mmCIF file of C-alpha atoms in Angstrom:
data_model
loop_
_atom_site.group_PDB
_atom_site.id
_atom_site.type_symbol
_atom_site.label_atom_id
_atom_site.label_comp_id
_atom_site.label_asym_id
_atom_site.label_seq_id
_atom_site.Cartn_x
_atom_site.Cartn_y
_atom_site.Cartn_z
ATOM 1 C CA MET A 251 99.586 80.658 65.802
ATOM 2 C CA ASP A 252 97.825 78.228 67.803
ATOM 3 C CA LYS A 253 96.563 79.780 70.999
ATOM 4 C CA ASP A 254 97.769 76.859 73.273
ATOM 5 C CA LEU A 255 101.245 77.090 71.461
ATOM 6 C CA GLY A 256 101.143 80.673 72.119
ATOM 7 C CA PHE A 257 100.657 80.223 75.907
ATOM 8 C CA GLN A 258 103.384 77.674 76.030
ATOM 9 C CA MET A 259 105.845 80.036 74.342
ATOM 10 C CA LYS A 260 104.891 82.827 76.853
ATOM 11 C CA ASP A 261 105.292 80.535 79.800
ATOM 12 C CA LYS A 262 108.502 79.280 78.712
ATOM 13 C CA MET A 263 109.768 82.970 78.225
ATOM 14 C CA LEU A 264 108.509 83.816 81.575
ATOM 15 C CA TYR A 265 110.481 81.082 83.200
ATOM 16 C CA ILE A 266 113.808 81.864 81.371
ATOM 17 C CA LEU A 267 113.577 85.528 82.290
ATOM 18 C CA SER A 268 112.740 84.727 86.000
ATOM 19 C CA ASP A 269 115.548 82.264 86.084
ATOM 20 C CA LEU A 270 117.891 84.683 84.727
ATOM 21 C CA LEU A 271 116.969 87.321 87.254
ATOM 22 C CA GLY A 272 117.228 84.873 90.120
ATOM 23 C CA TRP A 273 113.332 84.519 90.653
ATOM 24 C CA TYR A 274 111.060 81.538 89.907
ATOM 25 C CA LYS A 275 107.567 81.738 88.433
ATOM 26 C CA ASN A 276 106.293 78.994 90.967
ATOM 27 C CA SER A 277 107.234 80.845 93.878
ATOM 28 C CA GLU A 278 104.504 81.757 96.418
ATOM 29 C CA SER A 279 106.090 85.037 97.420
ATOM 30 C CA GLN A 280 103.910 88.165 96.644
ATOM 31 C CA GLU A 281 106.726 89.924 95.601
ATOM 32 C CA LYS A 282 107.972 87.492 93.200
ATOM 33 C CA GLU A 283 104.630 87.115 91.841
ATOM 34 C CA GLU A 284 104.465 90.881 91.159
ATOM 35 C CA ILE A 285 107.669 90.657 89.533
ATOM 36 C CA VAL A 286 106.688 87.790 87.055
ATOM 37 C CA ASN A 287 103.405 90.197 86.298
ATOM 38 C CA ILE A 288 106.028 93.035 85.149
ATOM 39 C CA LEU A 289 107.900 90.288 82.997
ATOM 40 C CA SER A 290 104.439 89.048 81.835
ATOM 41 C CA ASP A 291 103.749 92.665 80.619
ATOM 42 C CA LEU A 292 106.880 92.678 78.973
ATOM 43 C CA VAL A 293 106.143 89.453 76.998
ATOM 44 C CA ASP A 294 102.843 90.808 76.121
ATOM 45 C CA ASP A 295 104.176 93.842 74.566
ATOM 46 C CA ILE A 296 106.446 91.963 72.162
ATOM 47 C CA PRO A 297 103.613 90.933 69.571
ATOM 48 C CA TYR A 298 102.744 94.671 69.281
ATOM 49 C CA LEU A 299 106.108 95.650 68.359
ATOM 50 C CA ASN A 300 107.227 95.392 64.843
ATOM 51 C CA GLU A 301 109.661 92.705 64.131
ATOM 52 C CA ASN A 302 112.705 94.787 64.458
ATOM 53 C CA GLU A 303 111.643 96.587 67.611
ATOM 54 C CA ALA A 304 110.792 93.086 69.082
ATOM 55 C CA GLU A 305 113.883 91.490 68.132
ATOM 56 C CA ASN A 306 116.004 94.112 69.447
ATOM 57 C CA THR A 307 114.004 94.599 72.700
ATOM 58 C CA MET A 308 114.647 90.890 73.371
ATOM 59 C CA LYS A 309 118.289 91.241 72.495
ATOM 60 C CA ASN A 310 118.909 94.079 74.765
ATOM 61 C CA ILE A 311 117.182 92.277 77.699
ATOM 62 C CA MET A 312 119.106 89.237 77.261
ATOM 63 C CA SER A 313 122.485 91.078 76.628
ATOM 64 C CA ASP A 314 121.701 93.008 79.921
ATOM 65 C CA LEU A 315 120.988 89.897 81.775
ATOM 66 C CA ASN A 316 124.052 88.079 80.274
ATOM 67 C CA ASN A 317 126.411 90.802 81.251
ATOM 68 C CA GLY A 318 125.688 90.861 85.026
ATOM 69 C CA LYS A 319 123.216 93.778 84.950
ATOM 70 C CA GLN A 320 120.671 91.436 87.065
ATOM 71 C CA SER A 321 121.042 93.742 90.257
ATOM 72 C CA VAL A 322 120.210 96.648 88.382
ATOM 73 C CA ILE A 323 117.182 95.287 86.914
ATOM 74 C CA ARG A 324 115.977 93.893 90.001
ATOM 75 C CA GLU A 325 116.475 97.296 91.692
ATOM 76 C CA ASN A 326 114.459 99.064 89.034
ATOM 77 C CA ILE A 327 111.546 96.585 89.504
ATOM 78 C CA LEU A 328 111.805 96.940 93.185
ATOM 79 C CA PHE A 329 111.517 100.491 93.316
ATOM 80 C CA ASP A 330 108.575 100.322 90.682
ATOM 81 C CA ARG A 331 106.882 97.836 93.057
ATOM 82 C CA ILE A 332 107.115 99.683 96.255
ATOM 83 C CA ILE A 333 106.433 103.263 94.829
ATOM 84 C CA ARG A 334 103.375 102.029 92.852
ATOM 85 C CA SER A 335 101.921 100.390 95.987
ATOM 86 C CA LEU A 336 101.783 103.757 97.687
ATOM 87 C CA PHE A 337 99.481 105.001 95.152
ATOM 88 C CA LYS A 338 96.929 102.235 95.903
ATOM 89 C CA LEU A 339 96.285 103.472 99.600
ATOM 90 C CA SER A 340 93.313 105.064 100.988
ATOM 91 C CA ASN A 341 92.149 108.383 99.571
ATOM 92 C CA GLY A 342 93.148 110.126 102.749
ATOM 93 C CA CYS A 343 96.636 108.937 102.269
ATOM 94 C CA ILE A 344 97.209 110.180 98.781
ATOM 95 C CA LEU A 345 94.675 113.010 98.334
ATOM 96 C CA GLY A 346 97.307 115.524 99.634
ATOM 97 C CA VAL A 347 99.711 114.529 96.967
ATOM 98 C CA ILE A 348 97.033 114.990 94.270
ATOM 99 C CA ASN A 349 95.902 118.498 95.612
ATOM 100 C CA LYS A 350 99.423 119.685 96.050
ATOM 101 C CA PHE A 351 101.176 118.735 92.934
ATOM 102 C CA PHE A 352 98.164 119.017 90.592
ATOM 103 C CA ASP A 353 96.678 122.121 92.130
ATOM 104 C CA GLU A 354 93.255 120.320 92.937
ATOM 105 C CA ASN A 355 91.168 120.577 95.963
ATOM 106 C CA TYR A 356 89.578 117.028 96.259
ATOM 107 C CA GLU A 357 87.905 115.817 99.273
ATOM 108 C CA LYS A 358 88.127 112.332 100.604
ATOM 109 C CA GLU A 359 84.669 111.244 99.265
ATOM 110 C CA ILE A 360 85.808 110.543 95.761
ATOM 111 C CA GLU A 361 86.773 107.571 93.755
ATOM 112 C CA ILE A 362 90.344 107.177 92.620
ATOM 113 C CA ASP A 363 91.404 104.478 90.127
ATOM 114 C CA SER A 364 94.922 103.328 89.719
ATOM 115 C CA ILE A 365 95.120 102.651 85.910
ATOM 116 C CA LYS A 366 97.718 100.049 84.991
ATOM 117 C CA LYS A 367 98.691 101.331 81.597
ATOM 118 C CA ILE A 368 102.287 100.584 80.074
ATOM 119 C CA PHE A 369 101.803 102.039 76.575
ATOM 120 C CA LYS A 370 104.321 99.624 75.141
ATOM 121 C CA ARG A 371 107.353 100.957 77.195
ATOM 122 C CA THR A 372 108.002 97.805 79.368
ATOM 123 C CA TYR A 373 111.633 97.536 78.670
ATOM 124 C CA ARG A 374 112.000 100.799 80.456
ATOM 125 C CA TYR A 375 111.862 98.575 83.529
ATOM 126 C CA PHE A 376 115.167 97.171 82.451
ATOM 127 C CA THR A 377 116.784 100.382 81.601
ATOM 128 C CA ASP A 378 115.777 103.279 83.915
ATOM 129 C CA THR A 379 114.343 103.788 87.201
ATOM 130 C CA GLU A 380 111.290 105.519 85.935
ATOM 131 C CA ILE A 381 107.766 105.013 87.117
ATOM 132 C CA ASP A 382 104.682 106.060 85.718
ATOM 133 C CA ILE A 383 101.528 106.417 88.099
ATOM 134 C CA LEU A 384 98.311 107.023 85.985
ATOM 135 C CA LEU A 385 95.266 107.866 88.127
ATOM 136 C CA LYS A 386 91.618 108.546 87.446
ATOM 137 C CA ILE A 387 89.434 110.781 89.369
ATOM 138 C CA ASN A 388 85.835 111.173 88.261
ATOM 139 C CA LYS A 389 86.364 111.796 84.519
ATOM 140 C CA ASP A 390 89.862 113.112 84.682
ATOM 141 C CA TYR A 391 93.332 111.667 84.291
ATOM 142 C CA TYR A 392 96.392 112.550 86.183
ATOM 143 C CA HIS A 393 99.931 111.278 85.064
ATOM 144 C CA PHE A 394 102.510 111.333 87.788
ATOM 145 C CA LYS A 395 105.997 110.444 86.554
ATOM 146 C CA ILE A 396 108.527 109.509 89.161
ATOM 147 C CA GLN A 397 112.386 109.629 88.277
ATOM 148 C CA THR A 398 115.235 108.768 90.424
ATOM 149 C CA SER A 399 117.790 110.869 88.288
ATOM 150 C CA ASN A 400 117.843 113.466 85.750
ATOM 151 C CA ASN A 401 117.168 112.323 82.224
ATOM 152 C CA PRO A 402 117.433 114.629 79.105
ATOM 153 C CA GLU A 403 114.782 112.650 77.361
ATOM 154 C CA MET A 404 112.471 113.388 80.166
ATOM 155 C CA ARG A 405 110.386 116.064 78.333
ATOM 156 C CA ARG A 406 109.866 113.878 75.321
ATOM 157 C CA SER A 407 108.993 111.141 77.314
ATOM 158 C CA LEU A 408 106.160 113.181 79.220
ATOM 159 C CA VAL A 409 104.521 114.403 75.885
ATOM 160 C CA ASN A 410 104.618 110.574 74.498
ATOM 161 C CA TYR A 411 103.019 109.320 77.573
ATOM 162 C CA ALA A 412 100.469 112.151 77.586
ATOM 163 C CA MET A 413 99.502 111.620 73.819
ATOM 164 C CA SER A 414 99.222 107.671 74.613
ATOM 165 C CA ALA A 415 97.097 108.482 77.656
ATOM 166 C CA SER A 416 94.841 110.863 75.923
ATOM 167 C CA LYS A 417 93.465 108.089 73.833
ATOM 168 C CA MET A 418 91.694 106.939 76.734
ATOM 169 C CA ASN A 419 89.652 110.113 77.278
ATOM 170 C CA GLU A 420 87.752 110.923 74.218
ATOM 171 C CA PHE A 421 85.653 113.827 75.656
ATOM 172 C CA LYS A 422 83.856 114.506 72.311
ATOM 173 C CA PRO A 423 84.204 113.059 68.875
ATOM 174 C CA ASN A 424 87.851 113.248 67.621
ATOM 175 C CA ALA A 425 88.760 115.392 70.497
ATOM 176 C CA TYR A 426 91.244 113.777 73.263
ATOM 177 C CA LYS A 427 91.953 115.351 76.655
ATOM 178 C CA MET A 428 95.611 114.895 77.715
ATOM 179 C CA PRO A 429 96.163 114.085 81.451
ATOM 180 C CA THR A 430 97.357 116.629 83.789
ATOM 181 C CA GLN A 431 100.942 116.021 84.523
ATOM 182 C CA ALA A 432 103.501 116.322 87.081
ATOM 183 C CA ALA A 433 107.267 115.113 87.428
ATOM 184 C CA MET A 434 108.999 114.247 90.569
ATOM 185 C CA PHE A 435 112.714 113.833 90.858
ATOM 186 C CA LEU A 436 114.029 111.729 93.840
ATOM 187 C CA GLU A 437 117.609 112.419 93.637
ATOM 188 C CA GLU A 438 119.122 115.950 93.956
ATOM 189 C CA HIS A 439 120.940 117.199 90.972
ATOM 190 C CA SER A 440 121.863 120.607 90.082
ATOM 191 C CA ASP A 441 121.052 120.398 86.335
ATOM 192 C CA ILE A 442 117.542 119.396 86.965
ATOM 193 C CA GLU A 443 115.251 121.942 85.278
ATOM 194 C CA ASP A 444 111.609 122.692 85.232
ATOM 195 C CA GLN A 445 109.744 120.549 82.534
ATOM 196 C CA LYS A 446 108.910 123.089 80.294
ATOM 197 C CA ILE A 447 108.102 122.043 76.494
ATOM 198 C CA ILE A 448 107.665 124.254 73.337
ATOM 199 C CA LEU A 449 105.379 122.719 71.017
ATOM 200 C CA VAL A 450 105.717 124.112 67.548
ATOM 201 C CA LEU A 451 102.515 123.759 65.344
ATOM 202 C CA PRO A 452 102.556 123.374 61.547
ATOM 203 C CA ASN A 453 101.773 126.946 61.004
ATOM 204 C CA GLY A 454 104.707 128.290 63.008
ATOM 205 C CA VAL A 455 102.867 128.974 66.161
ATOM 206 C CA GLU A 456 104.592 128.027 69.409
ATOM 207 C CA GLU A 457 102.661 126.593 72.544
ATOM 208 C CA ASP A 458 104.400 126.456 75.953
ATOM 209 C CA TYR A 459 103.694 123.264 77.657
ATOM 210 C CA PHE A 460 104.537 123.109 81.640
ATOM 211 C CA VAL A 461 104.663 120.089 83.685
ATOM 212 C CA ARG A 462 104.887 120.735 87.357
ATOM 213 C CA THR A 463 108.367 119.789 88.538
ATOM 214 C CA ILE A 464 108.843 118.516 92.072
ATOM 215 C CA ARG A 465 112.218 118.091 93.597
ATOM 216 C CA PHE A 466 111.402 115.685 96.430
ATOM 217 C CA TRP A 467 114.558 116.136 98.446
ATOM 218 C CA GLU A 468 113.114 119.743 99.150
ATOM 219 C CA TYR A 469 110.390 118.130 101.343
ATOM 220 C CA SER A 470 110.969 116.990 105.050
ATOM 221 C CA VAL A 471 109.154 114.443 106.950
ATOM 222 C CA GLU A 472 107.117 117.240 108.820
ATOM 223 C CA SER A 473 106.432 119.303 105.593
ATOM 224 C CA LEU A 474 104.855 115.929 104.175
ATOM 225 C CA ILE A 475 102.717 115.591 106.980
ATOM 226 C CA ASN A 476 101.687 119.132 107.107
ATOM 227 C CA GLU A 477 100.803 118.930 103.333
ATOM 228 C CA LYS A 478 98.975 115.711 104.073
ATOM 229 C CA MET A 479 101.195 113.923 101.556
ATOM 230 C CA TYR A 480 101.353 110.933 103.865
ATOM 231 C CA CYS A 481 101.903 108.098 101.221
ATOM 232 C CA LEU A 482 105.275 109.555 100.263
ATOM 233 C CA LEU A 483 106.827 109.579 103.898
ATOM 234 C CA PRO A 484 108.763 106.237 103.354
ATOM 235 C CA LEU A 485 110.443 107.728 100.353
ATOM 236 C CA THR A 486 112.172 110.263 102.384
ATOM 237 C CA ILE A 487 114.975 107.875 103.249
ATOM 238 C CA PHE A 488 115.594 107.367 99.432
ATOM 239 C CA LYS A 489 118.198 110.243 99.704
ATOM 240 C CA TYR A 490 120.496 107.746 101.154
ATOM 241 C CA LYS A 491 120.858 105.867 97.895
ATOM 242 C CA GLN A 492 122.402 108.951 96.573
ATOM 243 C CA GLU A 493 124.706 109.713 99.414
ATOM 244 C CA LEU A 494 125.665 106.013 100.092
ATOM 245 C CA GLN A 495 126.677 105.570 96.278
ATOM 246 C CA SER A 496 128.608 108.802 96.535
ATOM 247 C CA ILE A 497 130.717 107.394 99.347
ATOM 248 C CA ALA A 498 131.266 104.030 97.495
ATOM 249 C CA ASN A 499 132.437 105.766 94.424
ATOM 250 C CA SER A 500 134.647 108.145 96.374
ATOM 251 C CA ASN A 501 138.598 107.943 95.904
ATOM 252 C CA ASN A 502 139.262 107.297 99.569
ATOM 253 C CA GLN A 503 140.956 104.414 100.917
ATOM 254 C CA ASP A 504 139.167 101.310 101.481
ATOM 255 C CA GLU A 505 139.072 101.624 105.386
ATOM 256 C CA LYS A 506 137.803 105.143 105.253
ATOM 257 C CA VAL A 507 135.069 104.095 102.552
ATOM 258 C CA LEU A 508 134.071 101.359 104.959
ATOM 259 C CA GLU A 509 133.843 103.513 107.933
ATOM 260 C CA ASP A 510 131.851 106.368 106.218
ATOM 261 C CA LEU A 511 129.451 103.828 104.761
ATOM 262 C CA LYS A 512 128.944 102.454 108.221
ATOM 263 C CA GLY A 513 128.309 105.792 109.621
ATOM 264 C CA LYS A 514 125.813 106.785 106.641
ATOM 265 C CA GLY A 515 124.079 103.240 107.126
ATOM 266 C CA ALA A 516 123.479 103.940 110.841
ATOM 267 C CA GLU A 517 122.141 107.428 110.289
ATOM 268 C CA LEU A 518 119.705 105.645 107.523
ATOM 269 C CA ARG A 519 118.617 103.222 110.079
ATOM 270 C CA GLU A 520 117.957 105.885 112.680
ATOM 271 C CA ILE A 521 115.997 108.214 110.238
ATOM 272 C CA ALA A 522 113.944 105.139 108.945
ATOM 273 C CA GLN A 523 112.996 104.302 112.861
ATOM 274 C CA GLU A 524 112.032 107.969 113.256
ATOM 275 C CA VAL A 525 109.781 107.853 110.052
ATOM 276 C CA GLU A 526 108.309 104.549 111.323
ATOM 277 C CA ILE A 527 107.123 106.316 114.625
ATOM 278 C CA LYS A 528 105.697 109.073 112.434
ATOM 279 C CA ILE A 529 103.518 106.752 110.537
ATOM 280 C CA ARG A 530 102.345 104.789 113.586
ATOM 281 C CA GLN A 531 101.365 108.080 115.107
ATOM 282 C CA LEU A 532 99.277 108.933 112.061
ATOM 283 C CA LYS A 533 97.425 105.646 112.424
ATOM 284 C CA ALA A 534 97.030 106.133 116.239
ATOM 285 C CA GLU A 535 95.525 109.363 115.538
ATOM 286 C CA ASN A 536 93.096 107.601 112.850
ATOM 287 C CA VAL A 537 94.587 109.911 110.050
ATOM 288 C CA ILE A 538 95.370 106.963 108.151
ATOM 289 C CA LEU A 539 93.984 103.363 108.160
ATOM 290 C CA GLU A 540 95.491 100.049 109.285
ATOM 291 C CA ASP A 541 96.269 98.931 105.697
ATOM 292 C CA ASP A 542 97.997 102.162 104.821
ATOM 293 C CA MET A 543 100.127 101.941 107.770
ATOM 294 C CA SER A 544 100.893 98.180 106.771
ATOM 295 C CA VAL A 545 102.110 99.152 103.298
ATOM 296 C CA MET A 546 104.035 102.262 104.293
ATOM 297 C CA LEU A 547 105.841 100.350 106.742
ATOM 298 C CA SER A 548 106.544 97.719 104.393
ATOM 299 C CA VAL A 549 107.977 100.007 101.764
ATOM 300 C CA LEU A 550 110.057 101.753 104.159
ATOM 301 C CA THR A 551 111.526 98.381 105.457
ATOM 302 C CA ASP A 552 111.983 97.190 101.776
ATOM 303 C CA LEU A 553 113.865 100.393 100.806
ATOM 304 C CA LYS A 554 115.775 100.457 103.923
ATOM 305 C CA ASN A 555 117.118 96.895 103.731
ATOM 306 C CA HIS A 556 117.784 97.161 99.966
ATOM 307 C CA LEU A 557 119.915 99.982 100.793
ATOM 308 C CA LEU A 558 121.660 98.461 103.541
ATOM 309 C CA GLU A 559 122.083 95.251 101.919
ATOM 310 C CA LYS A 560 123.673 96.901 98.747
ATOM 311 C CA PHE A 561 126.035 99.414 100.374
ATOM 312 C CA VAL A 562 126.522 98.199 103.913
ATOM 313 C CA PRO A 563 125.932 94.384 104.216
ATOM 314 C CA ASP A 564 127.278 94.264 107.668
ATOM 315 C CA LEU A 565 124.551 96.335 109.117
ATOM 316 C CA TYR A 566 121.806 94.432 107.207
#
């Protein structure tokens, strides 16, 4: 295919997808620019799929868009954008997460690279709220999967991602090192289990493969600060998504539902304000940088406003 024609086709497809989602490619908004980048990743993935996969992927996307799922897709992309931004902060802001969840003991004076790697799974942006963070420290890779809810395919997804990422880390000929992995669930569900995988080799030998499982709702604002996991502070209000959704889905009368939503929304705003104060205190004490504070407060505001706009528009 002619290269110029290929660029024209990609540009047209980006415009169509952006238009259907209510975003426009020529917007100057940084948020919309990042969204177009995700759509661009999707379009870039298509040529690497076989004909049937590419056709089915585009059919599924267009079907979702035409069946009114724009809000779900936009929410998934929003969560991906804001959570990913938290792992691009300074070392002092994210090292606590790495040390705690990957059992490491890194100091601030190291170089952390955030690797943008999709591994041909971009369509997941349109189906699941699932974020993959891939970091490189020295010569080692760390994969942090963040999931909003339980997913029976989680274990298989972890193995697939690790195998794909291992191709980036050939430490000797024909020997590939898998990344250290951890999985964090944002929403509380009683059926969430530790991510243990049993790999059966052709000779029948079974190998246990454990992935550290984090139940984020078990961490308070104070415990995150004590563990120096500062970058996760804005996500502490995420629990209100599940609580608000539960109220909205209840069988109570409309007036009762509205009253409960407003009460929970007011509580959300109060907690968000308390988290903001804590973040500003960390900056005042020079624990985090000015840029760290700016991004964290932006994430906190975006998440708070999204939840209020979705469930309690009267308080937005």
